[in-house]
PDB file of C-alpha atoms and ligand atoms in Angstrom:
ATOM      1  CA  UNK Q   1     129.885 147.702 107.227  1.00  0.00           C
ATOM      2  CA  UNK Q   2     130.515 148.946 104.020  1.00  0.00           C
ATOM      3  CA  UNK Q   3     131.055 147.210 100.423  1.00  0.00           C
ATOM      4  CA  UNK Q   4     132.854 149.585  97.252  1.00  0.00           C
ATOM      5  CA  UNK Q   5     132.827 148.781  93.992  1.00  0.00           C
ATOM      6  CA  UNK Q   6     136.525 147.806  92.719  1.00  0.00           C
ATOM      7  CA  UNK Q   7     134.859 146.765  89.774  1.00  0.00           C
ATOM      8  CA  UNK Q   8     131.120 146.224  88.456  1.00  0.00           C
ATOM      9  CA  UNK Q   9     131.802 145.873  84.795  1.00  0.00           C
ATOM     10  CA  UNK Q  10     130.423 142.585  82.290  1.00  0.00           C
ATOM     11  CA  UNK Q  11     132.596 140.445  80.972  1.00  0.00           C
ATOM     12  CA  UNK Q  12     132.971 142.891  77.397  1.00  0.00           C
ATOM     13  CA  UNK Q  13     134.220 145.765  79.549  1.00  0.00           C
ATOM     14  CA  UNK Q  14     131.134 147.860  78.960  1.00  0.00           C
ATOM     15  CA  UNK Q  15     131.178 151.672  80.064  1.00  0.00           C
ATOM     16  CA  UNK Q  16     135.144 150.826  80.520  1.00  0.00           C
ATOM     17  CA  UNK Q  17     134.386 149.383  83.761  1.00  0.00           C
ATOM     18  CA  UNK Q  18     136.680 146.844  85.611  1.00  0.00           C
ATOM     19  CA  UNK Q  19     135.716 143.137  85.687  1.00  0.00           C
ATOM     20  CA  UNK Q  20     133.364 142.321  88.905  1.00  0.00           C
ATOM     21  CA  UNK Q  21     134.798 142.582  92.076  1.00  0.00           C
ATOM     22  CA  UNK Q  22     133.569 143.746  95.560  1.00  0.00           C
ATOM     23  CA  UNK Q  23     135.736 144.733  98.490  1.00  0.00           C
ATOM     24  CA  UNK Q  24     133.426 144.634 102.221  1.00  0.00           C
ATOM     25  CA  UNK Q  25     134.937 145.928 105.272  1.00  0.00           C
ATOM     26  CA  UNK Q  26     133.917 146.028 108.933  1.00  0.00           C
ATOM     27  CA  UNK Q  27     134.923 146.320 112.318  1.00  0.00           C
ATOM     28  CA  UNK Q  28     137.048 142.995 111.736  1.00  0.00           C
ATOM     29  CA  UNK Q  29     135.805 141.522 108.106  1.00  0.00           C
ATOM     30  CA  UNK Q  30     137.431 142.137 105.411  1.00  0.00           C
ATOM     31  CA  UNK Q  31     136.555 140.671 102.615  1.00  0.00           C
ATOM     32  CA  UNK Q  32     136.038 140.086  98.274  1.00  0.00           C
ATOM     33  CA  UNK Q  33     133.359 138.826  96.286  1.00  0.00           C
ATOM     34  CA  UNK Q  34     134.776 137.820  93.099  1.00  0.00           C
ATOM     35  CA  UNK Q  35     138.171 138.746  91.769  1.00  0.00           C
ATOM     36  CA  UNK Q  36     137.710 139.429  87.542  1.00  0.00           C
ATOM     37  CA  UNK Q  37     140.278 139.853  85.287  1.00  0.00           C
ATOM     38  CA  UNK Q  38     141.334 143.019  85.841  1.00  0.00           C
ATOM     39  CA  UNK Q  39     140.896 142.911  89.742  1.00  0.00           C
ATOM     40  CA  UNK Q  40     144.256 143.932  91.089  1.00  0.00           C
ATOM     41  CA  UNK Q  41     144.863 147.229  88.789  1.00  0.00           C
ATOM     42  CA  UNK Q  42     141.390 147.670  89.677  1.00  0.00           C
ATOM     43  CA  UNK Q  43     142.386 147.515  93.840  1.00  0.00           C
ATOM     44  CA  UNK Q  44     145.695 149.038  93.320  1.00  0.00           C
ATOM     45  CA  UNK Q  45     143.790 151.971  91.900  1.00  0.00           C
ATOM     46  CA  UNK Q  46     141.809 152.462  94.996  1.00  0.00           C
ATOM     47  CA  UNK Q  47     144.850 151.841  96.538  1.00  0.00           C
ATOM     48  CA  UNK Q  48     143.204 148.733  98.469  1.00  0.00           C
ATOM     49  CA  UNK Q  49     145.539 147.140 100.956  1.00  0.00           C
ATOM     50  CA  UNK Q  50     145.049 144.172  99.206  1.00  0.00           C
ATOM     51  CA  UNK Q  51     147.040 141.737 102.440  1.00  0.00           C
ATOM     52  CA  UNK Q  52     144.459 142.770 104.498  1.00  0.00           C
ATOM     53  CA  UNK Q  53     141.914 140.687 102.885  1.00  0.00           C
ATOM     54  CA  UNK Q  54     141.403 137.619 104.713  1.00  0.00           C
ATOM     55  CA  UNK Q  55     139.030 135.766 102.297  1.00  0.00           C
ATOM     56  CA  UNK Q  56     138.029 135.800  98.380  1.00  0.00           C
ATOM     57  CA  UNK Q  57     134.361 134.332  97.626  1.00  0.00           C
ATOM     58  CA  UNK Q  58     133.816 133.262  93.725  1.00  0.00           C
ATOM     59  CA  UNK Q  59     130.509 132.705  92.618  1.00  0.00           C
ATOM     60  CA  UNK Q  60     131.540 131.081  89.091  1.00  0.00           C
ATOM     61  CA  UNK Q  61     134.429 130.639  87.035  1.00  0.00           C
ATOM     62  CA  UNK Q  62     133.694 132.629  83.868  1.00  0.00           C
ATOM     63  CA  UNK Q  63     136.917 135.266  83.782  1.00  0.00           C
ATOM     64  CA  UNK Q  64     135.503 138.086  84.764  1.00  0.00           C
ATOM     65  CA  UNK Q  65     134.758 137.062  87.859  1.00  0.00           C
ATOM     66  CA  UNK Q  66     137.584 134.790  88.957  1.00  0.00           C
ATOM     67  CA  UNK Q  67     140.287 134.948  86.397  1.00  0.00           C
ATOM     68  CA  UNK Q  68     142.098 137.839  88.763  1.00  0.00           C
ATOM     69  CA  UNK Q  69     143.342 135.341  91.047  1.00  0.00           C
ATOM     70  CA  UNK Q  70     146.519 134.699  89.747  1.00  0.00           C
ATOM     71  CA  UNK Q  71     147.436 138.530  89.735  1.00  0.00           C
ATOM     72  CA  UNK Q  72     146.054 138.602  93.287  1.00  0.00           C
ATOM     73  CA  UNK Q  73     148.395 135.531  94.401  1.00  0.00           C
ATOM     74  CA  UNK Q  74     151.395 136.385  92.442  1.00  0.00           C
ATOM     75  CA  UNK Q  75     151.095 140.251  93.835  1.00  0.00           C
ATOM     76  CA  UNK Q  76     151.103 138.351  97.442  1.00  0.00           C
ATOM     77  CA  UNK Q  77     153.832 136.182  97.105  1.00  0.00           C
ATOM     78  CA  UNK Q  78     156.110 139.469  95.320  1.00  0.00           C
ATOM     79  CA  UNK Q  79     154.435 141.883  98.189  1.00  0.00           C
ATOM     80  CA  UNK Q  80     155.635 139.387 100.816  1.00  0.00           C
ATOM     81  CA  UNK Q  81     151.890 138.875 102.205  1.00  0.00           C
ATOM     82  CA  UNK Q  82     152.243 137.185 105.272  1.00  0.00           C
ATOM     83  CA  UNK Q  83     148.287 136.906 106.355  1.00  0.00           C
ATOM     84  CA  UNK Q  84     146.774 133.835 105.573  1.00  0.00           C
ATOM     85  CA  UNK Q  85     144.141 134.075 102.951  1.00  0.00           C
ATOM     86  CA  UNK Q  86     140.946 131.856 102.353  1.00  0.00           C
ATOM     87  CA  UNK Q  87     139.469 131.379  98.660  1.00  0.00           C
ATOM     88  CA  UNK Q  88     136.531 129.643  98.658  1.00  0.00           C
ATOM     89  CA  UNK Q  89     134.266 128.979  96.060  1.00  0.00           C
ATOM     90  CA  UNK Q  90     131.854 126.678  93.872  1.00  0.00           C
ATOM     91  CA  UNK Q  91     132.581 122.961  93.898  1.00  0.00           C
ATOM     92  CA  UNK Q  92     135.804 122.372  91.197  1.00  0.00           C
ATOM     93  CA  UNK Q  93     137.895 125.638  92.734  1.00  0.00           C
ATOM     94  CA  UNK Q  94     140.395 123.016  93.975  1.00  0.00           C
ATOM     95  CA  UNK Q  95     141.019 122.420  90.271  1.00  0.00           C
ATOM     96  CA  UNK Q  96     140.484 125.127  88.315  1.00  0.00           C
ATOM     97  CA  UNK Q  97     142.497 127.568  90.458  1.00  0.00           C
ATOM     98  CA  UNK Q  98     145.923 126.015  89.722  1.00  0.00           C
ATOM     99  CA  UNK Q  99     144.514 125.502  86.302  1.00  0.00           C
ATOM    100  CA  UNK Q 100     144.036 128.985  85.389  1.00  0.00           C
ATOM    101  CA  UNK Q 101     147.418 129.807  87.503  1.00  0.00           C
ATOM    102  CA  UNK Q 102     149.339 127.522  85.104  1.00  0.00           C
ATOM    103  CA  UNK Q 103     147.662 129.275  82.273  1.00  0.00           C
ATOM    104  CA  UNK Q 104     148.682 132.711  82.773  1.00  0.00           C
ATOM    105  CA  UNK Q 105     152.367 131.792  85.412  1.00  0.00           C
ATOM    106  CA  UNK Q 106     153.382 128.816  84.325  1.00  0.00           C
ATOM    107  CA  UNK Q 107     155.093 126.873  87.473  1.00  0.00           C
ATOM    108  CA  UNK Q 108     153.346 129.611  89.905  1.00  0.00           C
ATOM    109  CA  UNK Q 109     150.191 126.897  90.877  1.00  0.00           C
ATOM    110  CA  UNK Q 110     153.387 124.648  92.513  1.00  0.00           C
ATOM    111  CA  UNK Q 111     155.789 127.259  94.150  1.00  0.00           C
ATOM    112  CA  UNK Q 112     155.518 127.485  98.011  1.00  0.00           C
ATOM    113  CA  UNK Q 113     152.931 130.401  99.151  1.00  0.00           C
ATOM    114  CA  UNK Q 114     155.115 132.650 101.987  1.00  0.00           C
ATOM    115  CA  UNK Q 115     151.284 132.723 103.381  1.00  0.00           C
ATOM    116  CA  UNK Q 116     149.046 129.892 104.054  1.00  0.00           C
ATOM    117  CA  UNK Q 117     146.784 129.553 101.181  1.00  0.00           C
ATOM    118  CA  UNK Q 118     143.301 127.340 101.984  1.00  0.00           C
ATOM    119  CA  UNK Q 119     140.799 127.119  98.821  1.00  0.00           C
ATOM    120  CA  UNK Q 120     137.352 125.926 100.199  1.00  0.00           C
ATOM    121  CA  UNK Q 121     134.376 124.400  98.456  1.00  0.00           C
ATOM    122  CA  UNK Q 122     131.434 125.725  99.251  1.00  0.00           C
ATOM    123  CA  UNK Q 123     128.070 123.870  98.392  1.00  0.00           C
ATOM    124  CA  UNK Q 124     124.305 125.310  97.847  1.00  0.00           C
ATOM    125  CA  UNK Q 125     122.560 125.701 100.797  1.00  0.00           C
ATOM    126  CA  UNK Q 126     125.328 124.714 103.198  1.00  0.00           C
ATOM    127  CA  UNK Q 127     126.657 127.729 105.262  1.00  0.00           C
ATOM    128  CA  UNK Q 128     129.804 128.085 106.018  1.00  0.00           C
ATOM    129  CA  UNK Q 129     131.546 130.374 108.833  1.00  0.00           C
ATOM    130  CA  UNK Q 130     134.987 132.107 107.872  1.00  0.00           C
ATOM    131  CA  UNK Q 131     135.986 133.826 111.131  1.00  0.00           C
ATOM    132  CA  UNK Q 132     132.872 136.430 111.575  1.00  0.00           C
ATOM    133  CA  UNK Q 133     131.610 136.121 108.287  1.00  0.00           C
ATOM    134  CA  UNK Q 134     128.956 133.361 107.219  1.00  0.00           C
ATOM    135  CA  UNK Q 135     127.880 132.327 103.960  1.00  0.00           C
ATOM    136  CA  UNK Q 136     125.400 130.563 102.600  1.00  0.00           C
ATOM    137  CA  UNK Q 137     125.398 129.858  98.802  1.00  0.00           C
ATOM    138  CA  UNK Q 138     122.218 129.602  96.472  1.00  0.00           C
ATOM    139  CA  UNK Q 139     122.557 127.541  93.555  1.00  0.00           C
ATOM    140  CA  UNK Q 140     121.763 130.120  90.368  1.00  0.00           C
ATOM    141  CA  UNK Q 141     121.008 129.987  86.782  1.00  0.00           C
ATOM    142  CA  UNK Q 142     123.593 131.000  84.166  1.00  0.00           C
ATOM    143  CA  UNK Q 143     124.125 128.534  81.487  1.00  0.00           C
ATOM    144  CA  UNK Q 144     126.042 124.960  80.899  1.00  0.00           C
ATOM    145  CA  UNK Q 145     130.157 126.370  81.160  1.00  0.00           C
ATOM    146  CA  UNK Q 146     131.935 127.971  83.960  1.00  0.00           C
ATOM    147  CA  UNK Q 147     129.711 126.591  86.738  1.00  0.00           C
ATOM    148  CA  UNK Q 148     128.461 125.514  89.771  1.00  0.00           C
ATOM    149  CA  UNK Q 149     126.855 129.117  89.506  1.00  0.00           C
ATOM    150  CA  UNK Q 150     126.406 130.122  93.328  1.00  0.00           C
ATOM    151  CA  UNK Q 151     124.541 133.489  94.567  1.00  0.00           C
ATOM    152  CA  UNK Q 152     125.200 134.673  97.923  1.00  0.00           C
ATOM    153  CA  UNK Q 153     123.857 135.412 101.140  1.00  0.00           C
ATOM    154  CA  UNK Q 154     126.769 136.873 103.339  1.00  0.00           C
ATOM    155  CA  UNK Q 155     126.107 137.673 107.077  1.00  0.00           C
ATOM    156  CA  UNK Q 156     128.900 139.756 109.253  1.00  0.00           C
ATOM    157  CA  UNK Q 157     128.623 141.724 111.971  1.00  0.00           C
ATOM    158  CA  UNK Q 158     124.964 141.787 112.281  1.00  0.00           C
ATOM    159  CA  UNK Q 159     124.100 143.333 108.814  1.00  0.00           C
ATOM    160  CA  UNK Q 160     123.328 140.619 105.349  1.00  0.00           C
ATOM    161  CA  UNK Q 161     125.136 141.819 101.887  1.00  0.00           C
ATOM    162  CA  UNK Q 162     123.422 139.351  99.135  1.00  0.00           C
ATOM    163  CA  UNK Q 163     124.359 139.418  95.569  1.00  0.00           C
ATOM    164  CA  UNK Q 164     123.162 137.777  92.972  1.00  0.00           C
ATOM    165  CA  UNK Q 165     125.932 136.680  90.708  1.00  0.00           C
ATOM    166  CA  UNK Q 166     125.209 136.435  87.047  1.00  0.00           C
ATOM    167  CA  UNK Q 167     122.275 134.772  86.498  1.00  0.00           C
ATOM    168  CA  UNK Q 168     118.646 134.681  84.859  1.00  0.00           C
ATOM    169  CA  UNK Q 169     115.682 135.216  87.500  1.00  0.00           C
ATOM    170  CA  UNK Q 170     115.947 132.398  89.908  1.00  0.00           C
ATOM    171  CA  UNK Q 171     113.571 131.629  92.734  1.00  0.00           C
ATOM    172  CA  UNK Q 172     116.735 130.992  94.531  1.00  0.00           C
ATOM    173  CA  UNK Q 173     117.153 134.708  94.607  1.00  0.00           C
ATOM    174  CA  UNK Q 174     114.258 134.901  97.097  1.00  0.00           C
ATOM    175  CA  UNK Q 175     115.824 133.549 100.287  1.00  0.00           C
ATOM    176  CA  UNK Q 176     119.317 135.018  99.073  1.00  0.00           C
ATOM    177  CA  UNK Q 177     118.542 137.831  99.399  1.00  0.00           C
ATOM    178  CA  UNK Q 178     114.937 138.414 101.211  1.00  0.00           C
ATOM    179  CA  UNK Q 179     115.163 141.569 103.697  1.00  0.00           C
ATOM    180  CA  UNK Q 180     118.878 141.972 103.056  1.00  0.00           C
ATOM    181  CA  UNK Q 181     120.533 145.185 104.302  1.00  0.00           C
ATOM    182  CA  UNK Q 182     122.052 145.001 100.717  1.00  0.00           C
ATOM    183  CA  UNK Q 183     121.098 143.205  97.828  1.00  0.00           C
ATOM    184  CA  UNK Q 184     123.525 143.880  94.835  1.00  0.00           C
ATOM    185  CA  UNK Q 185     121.971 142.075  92.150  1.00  0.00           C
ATOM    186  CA  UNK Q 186     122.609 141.729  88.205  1.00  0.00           C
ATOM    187  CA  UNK Q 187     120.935 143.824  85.633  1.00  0.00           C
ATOM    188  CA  UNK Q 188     122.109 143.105  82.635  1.00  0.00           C
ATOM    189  CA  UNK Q 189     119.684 144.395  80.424  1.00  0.00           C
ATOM    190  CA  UNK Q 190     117.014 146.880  80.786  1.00  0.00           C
ATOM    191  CA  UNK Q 191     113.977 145.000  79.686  1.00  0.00           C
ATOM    192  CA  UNK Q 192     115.648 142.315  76.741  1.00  0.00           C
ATOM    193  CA  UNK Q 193     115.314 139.016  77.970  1.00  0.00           C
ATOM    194  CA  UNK Q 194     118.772 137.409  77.518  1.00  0.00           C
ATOM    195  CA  UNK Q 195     119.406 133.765  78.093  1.00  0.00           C
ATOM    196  CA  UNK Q 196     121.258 133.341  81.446  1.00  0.00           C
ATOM    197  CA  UNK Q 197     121.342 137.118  82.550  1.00  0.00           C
ATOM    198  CA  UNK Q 198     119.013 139.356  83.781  1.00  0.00           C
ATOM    199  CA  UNK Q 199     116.720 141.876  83.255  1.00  0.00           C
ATOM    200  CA  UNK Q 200     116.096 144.995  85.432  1.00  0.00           C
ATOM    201  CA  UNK Q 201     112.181 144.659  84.405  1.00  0.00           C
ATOM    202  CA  UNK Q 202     112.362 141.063  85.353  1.00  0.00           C
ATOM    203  CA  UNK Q 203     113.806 141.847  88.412  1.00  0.00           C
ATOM    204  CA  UNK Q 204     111.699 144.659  89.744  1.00  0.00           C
ATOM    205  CA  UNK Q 205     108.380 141.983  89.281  1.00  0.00           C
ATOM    206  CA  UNK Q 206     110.361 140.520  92.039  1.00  0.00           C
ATOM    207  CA  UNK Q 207     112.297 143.105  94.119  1.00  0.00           C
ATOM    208  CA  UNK Q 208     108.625 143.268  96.291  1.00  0.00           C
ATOM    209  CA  UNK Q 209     109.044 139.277  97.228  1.00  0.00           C
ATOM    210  CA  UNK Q 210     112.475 140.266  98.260  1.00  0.00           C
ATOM    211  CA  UNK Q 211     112.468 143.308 100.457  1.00  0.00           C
ATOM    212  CA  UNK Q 212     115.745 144.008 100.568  1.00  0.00           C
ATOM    213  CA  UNK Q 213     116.537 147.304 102.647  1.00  0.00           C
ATOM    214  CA  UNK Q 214     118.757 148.568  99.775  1.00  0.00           C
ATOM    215  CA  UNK Q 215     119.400 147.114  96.001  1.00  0.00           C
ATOM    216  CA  UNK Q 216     122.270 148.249  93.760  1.00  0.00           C
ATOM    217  CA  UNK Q 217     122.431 147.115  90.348  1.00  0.00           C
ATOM    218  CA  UNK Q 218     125.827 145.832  88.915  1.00  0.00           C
ATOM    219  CA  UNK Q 219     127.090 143.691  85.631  1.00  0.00           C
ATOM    220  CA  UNK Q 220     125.483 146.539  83.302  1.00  0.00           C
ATOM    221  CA  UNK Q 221     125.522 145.946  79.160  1.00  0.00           C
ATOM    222  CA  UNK Q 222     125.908 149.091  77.541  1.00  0.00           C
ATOM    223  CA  UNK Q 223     121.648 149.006  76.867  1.00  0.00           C
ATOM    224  CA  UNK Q 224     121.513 149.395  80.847  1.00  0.00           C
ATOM    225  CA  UNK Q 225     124.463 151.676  81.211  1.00  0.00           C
ATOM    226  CA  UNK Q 226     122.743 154.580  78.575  1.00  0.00           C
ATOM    227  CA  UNK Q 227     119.607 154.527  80.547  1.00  0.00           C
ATOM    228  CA  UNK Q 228     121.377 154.416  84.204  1.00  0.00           C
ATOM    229  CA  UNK Q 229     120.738 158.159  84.880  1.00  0.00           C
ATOM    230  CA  UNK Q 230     116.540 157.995  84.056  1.00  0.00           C
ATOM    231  CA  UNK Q 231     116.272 155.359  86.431  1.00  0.00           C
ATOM    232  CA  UNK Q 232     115.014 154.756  90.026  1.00  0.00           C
ATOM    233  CA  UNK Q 233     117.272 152.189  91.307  1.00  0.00           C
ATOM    234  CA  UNK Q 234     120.784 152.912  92.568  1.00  0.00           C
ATOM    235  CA  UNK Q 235     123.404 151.846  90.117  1.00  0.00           C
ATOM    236  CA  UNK Q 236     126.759 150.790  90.914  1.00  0.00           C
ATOM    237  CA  UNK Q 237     129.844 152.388  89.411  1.00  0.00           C
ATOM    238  CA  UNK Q 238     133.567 151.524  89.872  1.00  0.00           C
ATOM    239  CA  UNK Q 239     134.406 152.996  93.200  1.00  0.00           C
ATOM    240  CA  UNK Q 240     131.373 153.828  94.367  1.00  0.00           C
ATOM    241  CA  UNK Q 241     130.977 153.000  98.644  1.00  0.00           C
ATOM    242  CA  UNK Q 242     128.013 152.104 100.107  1.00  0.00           C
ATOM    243  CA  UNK Q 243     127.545 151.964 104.101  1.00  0.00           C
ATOM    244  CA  UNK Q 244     124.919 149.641 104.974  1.00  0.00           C
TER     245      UNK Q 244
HETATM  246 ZN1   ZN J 301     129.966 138.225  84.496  1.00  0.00          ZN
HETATM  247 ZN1   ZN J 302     129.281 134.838  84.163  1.00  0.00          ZN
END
């Protein structure tokens, strides 16, 4: 398997890195965890064949991590994507997807897909099996707006990518991502405890619990991103492929 960075940037655009978005591929999978704002420039760079994806998992629905979706399904429908296409997310997708479609195409949440479209719910603790790929969500921690908030645990082909999603530490972290082959997980600052992010000092108390075969740290604030190169932990960067 193997998971690149199409984007691993915060919300602010820090270090001029795109919004948060993963692409993993396998033998079969093929797959994206979030879709931020400025996801399909982002693919397009990489030159990402984006209607091969079969499935899009959100973890919340702050922008820059789900507000890409419209570009994504307006670029299928003009690109005359054919292969269905699951979206699944935190409880309220079914809602907020059209809603932000309205918002930036008006009339584009009604007009007929040339693709079958299915947008799934997914629930905390409940896995769920798309093709090869399971999931199973962990409720996380990341303020009162934009929510359910849902880490992952993603299994495929016999290897586990976790990721954290934005959140403060969480014990729900733990069984997300506990002996993962890769654990991507949120640093947001280096040691500054920030309400509903978190910490790369707060997370290395707990990277021990965790065990994960390999960590990568993502969602960097520009505190994080000047200290990147002193540190021991691999950092992500936009483009960047890891084989795990
Ligand atoms: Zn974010
Ligand atoms: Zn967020």
């Amino acid at each position: 398997m193997q998971l690149q960075f199409v984007g691993c940037g915060d919300a602010f655009g820090s270090g001029g890195r795109f919004n948060t978005c993963f692409h993993v591929t396998g033998a079969s999978a093929n797959f994206l965890i979030d879709c931020g704002a400025s996801s399909l420039p982002a693919l397009k760079r990489l030159e990402i064949d984006r209607n091969a994806i079969d499935l899009i998992l959100i973890t919340h629905f702050h922008g820059d991590h789900f507000a890409g979706l419209p570009f994504f399904l307006l670029d299928a429908q003009f690109s005359r994507r054919t292969r269905p296409l699951v979206i699944a997310g935190p409880e309220g997708i079914e809602t907020k997807l059209p809603a932000v479609m309205e918002v930036m195409f008006e009339h584009s949440s009604r007009t007929k897909q040339r693709f079958d479209l299915s947008v799934v719910t997914l629930a905390a603790q409940e896995p769920c099996s798309f093709g090869e790929v399971t999931v199973t969500p962990y409720p996380v921690v990341h303020g009162e707006s934009g929510g359910p908030f849902l880490a992952y645990r993603i299994e495929a082909e016999g290897c586990v990518v976790s990721y954290s999603a934005d959140t403060e530490w969480s014990d729900a972290l733990i069984p997300a991502a506990r002996d993962a082959d890769l654990f991507i997980a949120e640093a947001y600052t280096y040691d500054k405890l920030v309400k509903n992010h978190l910490s790369l000092k707060t997370l290395e108390a707990r990277l021990p619990a965790i065990n994960a075969k390999r960590v990568v740290l993502t969602h960097m604030s520009d505190d994080m991103l000047g200290r990147v190169d002193e540190l021991p932990y691999t950092a992500a960067s936009d483009g960047m492929v890891v084989v795990f």
